[in-house]
Amino acid sequence: MNAPHLHTYSTPQAGSAAVAAELRAMVARQPQAVVGLPTGGTPQALYAEMVRLAREEAVDWTSLVGFNLDEYWPIDAAHPASFRTFMRQQLVEPAGCDAARFHIPSGEVQRSEIEAHLGEYQQAIRQAGGLQLQLLGIGLNGHIGFNEPGSAADSEARLVELAAVTRERARDQFGGSPVPTHGITLGIADILRAQRIIVMAFGAEKSSVVHSAIEGEVSDACPASLLRHHANVTWVLDTPAASELSLMS
Ligand code: PGA
């Protein structure tokens, strides 16, 4: 098993700015860098910083290639709570990214088409040369993407049933209408194929799961602990999220 790199910042904004600076350096070296992307509360400060860099420091993200981790299923692409809508609103349009280079699994495919759709999605990642960097958040239950507890290290892209805590946290976004019971997600195996992984976790509510993922047993009970199968993982934390680690960085 591998020990991850741990970086702790005083605020989510400071940690997010450090990740944005890495992305800026990546696209300076290689404008068409290929990055795996999360949604949720965690990456919002990162995406806001990428927007600021585009507007105030003329950083050009137009060649950046993105592959999102997951999407609700079924969901209309235009639904206000879809991850496609989130990415368009939070990053792609305001940061001046090229929407044609930003990929996300479609929540509109029929159940019988999901396997083929996700196979094509994996193939598109391979054709782009693979993910150079996978960015992740972590769920309160240790999920990464929609890989809920019980997801195996060798799991591939697939349809999954969402955990109760995942649906509960999404309730506000759905504004009273029911949260989908399922999602489609890249698997743990897809995530582990990235050359490098950065996991962001902010806030005291994440301290316990961060501890389990980094210092607990490597087990599918905490899917993020399976990241210790990968040799190049960096955790970007704020002080509250790091507070239960014995190896405080
Ligand atoms: P959050 O979700 O960023 O909204 O806390 C994290 C995740 O589920 O990956």
Short mmCIF file of C-alpha atoms and ligand atoms in Angstrom, two decimals:
data_model
loop_
_atom_site.label_atom_id
_atom_site.label_comp_id
_atom_site.label_asym_id
_atom_site.label_seq_id
_atom_site.Cartn_x
_atom_site.Cartn_y
_atom_site.Cartn_z
CA MET A 1 0.00 0.00 0.00
CA ASN A 2 1.11 3.56 -0.68
CA ALA A 3 1.26 6.55 1.62
CA PRO A 4 -0.37 9.61 0.08
CA HIS A 5 1.03 13.13 0.08
CA LEU A 6 -0.87 15.32 2.55
CA HIS A 7 -1.21 19.09 2.16
CA THR A 8 -3.19 21.01 4.74
CA TYR A 9 -4.27 24.64 4.22
CA SER A 10 -5.92 27.10 6.57
CA THR A 11 -8.98 27.52 4.32
CA PRO A 12 -10.72 25.72 1.43
CA GLN A 13 -9.92 28.75 -0.73
CA ALA A 14 -6.18 28.40 -0.07
CA GLY A 15 -6.23 24.67 -0.89
CA SER A 16 -8.34 25.27 -3.98
CA ALA A 17 -5.98 28.03 -5.16
CA ALA A 18 -3.07 25.59 -4.88
CA VAL A 19 -4.92 23.03 -7.05
CA ALA A 20 -5.86 25.75 -9.56
CA ALA A 21 -2.20 26.79 -9.72
CA GLU A 22 -1.27 23.18 -10.60
CA LEU A 23 -3.85 23.12 -13.36
CA ARG A 24 -2.55 26.43 -14.66
CA ALA A 25 0.97 25.00 -14.77
CA MET A 26 -0.33 21.87 -16.53
CA VAL A 27 -2.02 23.81 -19.33
CA ALA A 28 1.01 26.09 -19.64
CA ARG A 29 3.10 22.97 -20.39
CA GLN A 30 0.41 21.21 -22.40
CA PRO A 31 -2.73 23.21 -23.31
CA GLN A 32 -4.75 20.07 -24.09
CA ALA A 33 -4.14 18.41 -20.70
CA VAL A 34 -6.70 15.72 -19.83
CA VAL A 35 -8.28 15.98 -16.40
CA GLY A 36 -10.96 14.00 -14.56
CA LEU A 37 -13.41 16.24 -12.73
CA PRO A 38 -15.83 16.03 -9.79
CA THR A 39 -18.97 17.97 -8.92
CA GLY A 40 -20.49 18.79 -5.51
CA GLY A 41 -19.75 21.42 -2.91
CA THR A 42 -16.06 20.61 -2.62
CA PRO A 43 -14.79 21.73 -6.07
CA GLN A 44 -16.79 24.96 -6.14
CA ALA A 45 -13.93 27.09 -4.78
CA LEU A 46 -11.55 25.47 -7.27
CA TYR A 47 -13.84 26.22 -10.20
CA ALA A 48 -14.38 29.78 -8.94
CA GLU A 49 -10.62 30.26 -8.83
CA MET A 50 -10.25 28.87 -12.37
CA VAL A 51 -12.88 31.40 -13.50
CA ARG A 52 -10.99 34.19 -11.72
CA LEU A 53 -7.72 33.12 -13.36
CA ALA A 54 -9.39 33.25 -16.79
CA ARG A 55 -10.95 36.66 -16.19
CA GLU A 56 -8.24 38.44 -14.24
CA GLU A 57 -5.03 36.73 -15.28
CA ALA A 58 -5.92 35.73 -18.84
CA VAL A 59 -5.36 32.02 -18.22
CA ASP A 60 -6.54 30.22 -21.35
CA TRP A 61 -8.46 27.01 -20.56
CA THR A 62 -9.86 26.59 -24.09
CA SER A 63 -7.83 23.50 -24.94
CA LEU A 64 -8.27 21.76 -21.57
CA VAL A 65 -10.02 18.39 -21.88
CA GLY A 66 -12.33 17.31 -19.04
CA PHE A 67 -14.03 14.03 -18.25
CA ASN A 68 -16.53 14.16 -15.41
CA LEU A 69 -16.81 11.29 -13.00
CA ASP A 70 -20.52 10.77 -12.77
CA GLU A 71 -24.10 11.84 -13.36
CA TYR A 72 -27.51 11.06 -11.90
CA TRP A 73 -29.55 8.50 -13.82
CA PRO A 74 -32.03 9.07 -15.21
CA ILE A 75 -31.91 12.85 -15.51
CA ASP A 76 -32.43 15.36 -18.32
CA ALA A 77 -29.20 17.11 -19.30
CA ALA A 78 -30.94 20.47 -18.82
CA HIS A 79 -32.27 19.64 -15.33
CA PRO A 80 -31.06 22.32 -12.89
CA ALA A 81 -29.57 19.64 -10.60
CA SER A 82 -27.82 17.62 -13.31
CA PHE A 83 -24.04 17.51 -13.12
CA ARG A 84 -23.99 18.65 -16.74
CA THR A 85 -25.78 21.85 -15.69
CA PHE A 86 -23.41 22.23 -12.71
CA MET A 87 -20.32 22.01 -14.92
CA ARG A 88 -21.71 24.40 -17.52
CA GLN A 89 -22.64 26.98 -14.89
CA GLN A 90 -19.71 26.65 -12.49
CA LEU A 91 -16.83 26.16 -14.88
CA VAL A 92 -17.26 25.66 -18.61
CA GLU A 93 -19.08 28.89 -19.55
CA PRO A 94 -17.62 31.34 -17.01
CA ALA A 95 -14.02 30.06 -17.40
CA GLY A 96 -14.21 30.08 -21.20
CA CYS A 97 -13.64 26.33 -21.58
CA ASP A 98 -14.58 24.61 -24.82
CA ALA A 99 -17.84 22.74 -24.12
CA ALA A 100 -16.98 20.25 -26.88
CA ARG A 101 -13.91 19.15 -24.89
CA PHE A 102 -15.84 18.68 -21.64
CA HIS A 103 -17.37 15.24 -21.39
CA ILE A 104 -19.88 13.89 -18.92
CA PRO A 105 -21.78 10.62 -18.89
CA SER A 106 -25.33 11.13 -20.15
CA GLY A 107 -28.15 10.63 -17.68
CA GLU A 108 -30.56 10.51 -20.63
CA VAL A 109 -29.63 7.09 -22.05
CA GLN A 110 -32.06 4.19 -21.73
CA ARG A 111 -31.20 1.52 -19.18
CA SER A 112 -30.48 -0.97 -21.97
CA GLU A 113 -27.94 1.47 -23.47
CA ILE A 114 -26.02 2.32 -20.29
CA GLU A 115 -23.36 -0.35 -20.63
CA ALA A 116 -22.56 0.60 -24.22
CA HIS A 117 -22.64 4.31 -23.38
CA LEU A 118 -20.19 3.92 -20.51
CA GLY A 119 -17.98 1.66 -22.63
CA GLU A 120 -17.80 4.47 -25.20
CA TYR A 121 -17.04 6.94 -22.42
CA GLN A 122 -14.12 4.81 -21.22
CA GLN A 123 -12.94 4.48 -24.82
CA ALA A 124 -13.03 8.28 -25.25
CA ILE A 125 -10.80 8.62 -22.17
CA ARG A 126 -8.36 6.09 -23.62
CA GLN A 127 -8.39 7.87 -26.99
CA ALA A 128 -7.54 11.14 -25.26
CA GLY A 129 -4.47 9.39 -23.85
CA GLY A 130 -5.95 8.63 -20.41
CA LEU A 131 -6.46 10.93 -17.45
CA GLN A 132 -3.28 12.78 -16.54
CA LEU A 133 -4.87 14.01 -13.35
CA GLN A 134 -8.05 12.88 -11.59
CA LEU A 135 -9.55 15.41 -9.19
CA LEU A 136 -11.87 14.01 -6.52
CA GLY A 137 -14.05 15.00 -3.61
CA ILE A 138 -14.99 12.48 -0.94
CA GLY A 139 -18.49 11.74 0.30
CA LEU A 140 -19.35 11.55 4.00
CA ASN A 141 -19.55 7.78 3.55
CA GLY A 142 -16.18 7.60 1.76
CA HIS A 143 -17.58 7.45 -1.76
CA ILE A 144 -15.54 8.73 -4.70
CA GLY A 145 -17.57 9.56 -7.76
CA PHE A 146 -20.73 7.52 -7.15
CA ASN A 147 -18.70 4.55 -5.99
CA GLU A 148 -20.61 3.94 -2.78
CA PRO A 149 -19.38 1.65 0.03
CA GLY A 150 -19.10 -1.91 -1.28
CA SER A 151 -17.56 -0.76 -4.59
CA ALA A 152 -14.62 -3.00 -5.45
CA ALA A 153 -11.14 -1.76 -6.34
CA ASP A 154 -11.56 -3.34 -9.77
CA SER A 155 -15.01 -1.87 -10.43
CA GLU A 156 -15.50 -0.34 -13.88
CA ALA A 157 -17.87 2.37 -15.12
CA ARG A 158 -21.43 1.30 -14.34
CA LEU A 159 -24.94 2.04 -13.11
CA VAL A 160 -25.13 2.17 -9.29
CA GLU A 161 -27.77 2.61 -6.64
CA LEU A 162 -27.13 5.75 -4.59
CA ALA A 163 -26.63 5.51 -0.84
CA ALA A 164 -29.24 7.13 1.42
CA VAL A 165 -26.73 9.73 2.68
CA THR A 166 -25.83 10.69 -0.90
CA ARG A 167 -29.48 11.24 -1.81
CA GLU A 168 -30.13 13.13 1.41
CA ARG A 169 -27.30 15.57 0.71
CA ALA A 170 -28.62 16.19 -2.80
CA ARG A 171 -32.13 17.02 -1.58
CA ASP A 172 -31.71 20.81 -1.65
CA GLN A 173 -30.46 20.78 -5.23
CA PHE A 174 -33.61 18.96 -6.29
CA GLY A 175 -35.79 21.54 -4.51
CA GLY A 176 -38.47 19.16 -3.31
CA SER A 177 -38.65 16.83 -6.31
CA PRO A 178 -37.35 13.32 -5.60
CA VAL A 179 -33.60 12.73 -5.89
CA PRO A 180 -32.83 9.99 -8.43
CA THR A 181 -32.23 6.59 -6.85
CA HIS A 182 -29.38 5.78 -9.23
CA GLY A 183 -26.31 7.23 -10.82
CA ILE A 184 -23.77 6.32 -13.49
CA THR A 185 -20.14 6.60 -12.55
CA LEU A 186 -16.61 5.82 -13.56
CA GLY A 187 -15.48 2.90 -11.42
CA ILE A 188 -12.66 2.71 -8.90
CA ALA A 189 -10.55 0.94 -11.55
CA ASP A 190 -11.09 3.88 -13.94
CA ILE A 191 -10.03 6.33 -11.22
CA LEU A 192 -6.94 4.28 -10.36
CA ARG A 193 -5.87 4.38 -14.05
CA ALA A 194 -5.22 8.15 -13.80
CA GLN A 195 -1.54 9.07 -13.74
CA ARG A 196 -2.08 11.19 -10.67
CA ILE A 197 -4.94 11.83 -8.23
CA ILE A 198 -5.76 14.85 -6.07
CA VAL A 199 -8.49 14.43 -3.45
CA MET A 200 -9.93 17.58 -1.89
CA ALA A 201 -11.77 17.53 1.43
CA PHE A 202 -12.79 20.56 3.44
CA GLY A 203 -14.61 21.11 6.72
CA ALA A 204 -14.93 19.33 10.06
CA GLU A 205 -17.74 17.12 8.72
CA LYS A 206 -15.13 15.35 6.55
CA SER A 207 -12.54 14.79 9.34
CA SER A 208 -13.74 11.31 10.26
CA VAL A 209 -13.97 9.96 6.72
CA VAL A 210 -10.61 11.55 5.83
CA HIS A 211 -9.09 9.71 8.79
CA SER A 212 -10.69 6.40 7.67
CA ALA A 213 -9.54 6.85 4.09
CA ILE A 214 -5.94 7.72 4.95
CA GLU A 215 -5.28 5.88 8.21
CA GLY A 216 -8.01 3.25 8.46
CA GLU A 217 -8.20 -0.18 6.89
CA VAL A 218 -7.97 -0.37 3.09
CA SER A 219 -11.43 -1.73 2.42
CA ASP A 220 -14.38 -1.29 0.11
CA ALA A 221 -16.33 -0.17 3.19
CA CYS A 222 -14.54 3.17 2.63
CA PRO A 223 -14.04 3.40 -1.15
CA ALA A 224 -11.59 6.32 -0.83
CA SER A 225 -9.25 4.05 1.18
CA LEU A 226 -8.79 2.06 -2.06
CA LEU A 227 -6.85 5.05 -3.39
CA ARG A 228 -3.93 3.65 -1.38
CA HIS A 229 -3.54 1.16 -4.25
CA HIS A 230 -2.30 4.16 -6.29
CA ALA A 231 1.29 5.41 -5.99
CA ASN A 232 0.64 9.11 -6.66
CA VAL A 233 -2.21 10.52 -4.58
CA THR A 234 -2.23 13.96 -2.96
CA TRP A 235 -4.82 14.99 -0.39
CA VAL A 236 -5.62 18.70 -0.24
CA LEU A 237 -7.29 19.40 3.10
CA ASP A 238 -8.21 22.32 5.26
CA THR A 239 -7.27 22.27 8.94
CA PRO A 240 -10.68 21.05 10.18
CA ALA A 241 -10.78 18.17 7.65
CA ALA A 242 -7.26 17.11 8.71
CA SER A 243 -7.98 17.30 12.44
CA GLU A 244 -8.37 13.55 13.07
CA LEU A 245 -5.16 12.57 11.28
CA SER A 246 -2.32 11.43 13.48
CA LEU A 247 0.18 12.17 10.72
CA MET A 248 -0.82 15.85 10.49
CA SER A 249 1.16 17.41 7.65
P1 PGA B 1 -19.49 17.36 -1.48
O1 PGA B 1 -19.58 15.87 -2.00
O2 PGA B 1 -18.34 17.95 -2.19
O3 PGA B 1 -20.78 17.98 -1.87
O4 PGA B 1 -19.28 17.27 0.00
C1 PGA B 1 -18.38 15.18 -2.09
C2 PGA B 1 -18.60 13.96 -2.89
O5 PGA B 1 -19.69 13.37 -2.77
O6 PGA B 1 -17.71 13.58 -3.64
#
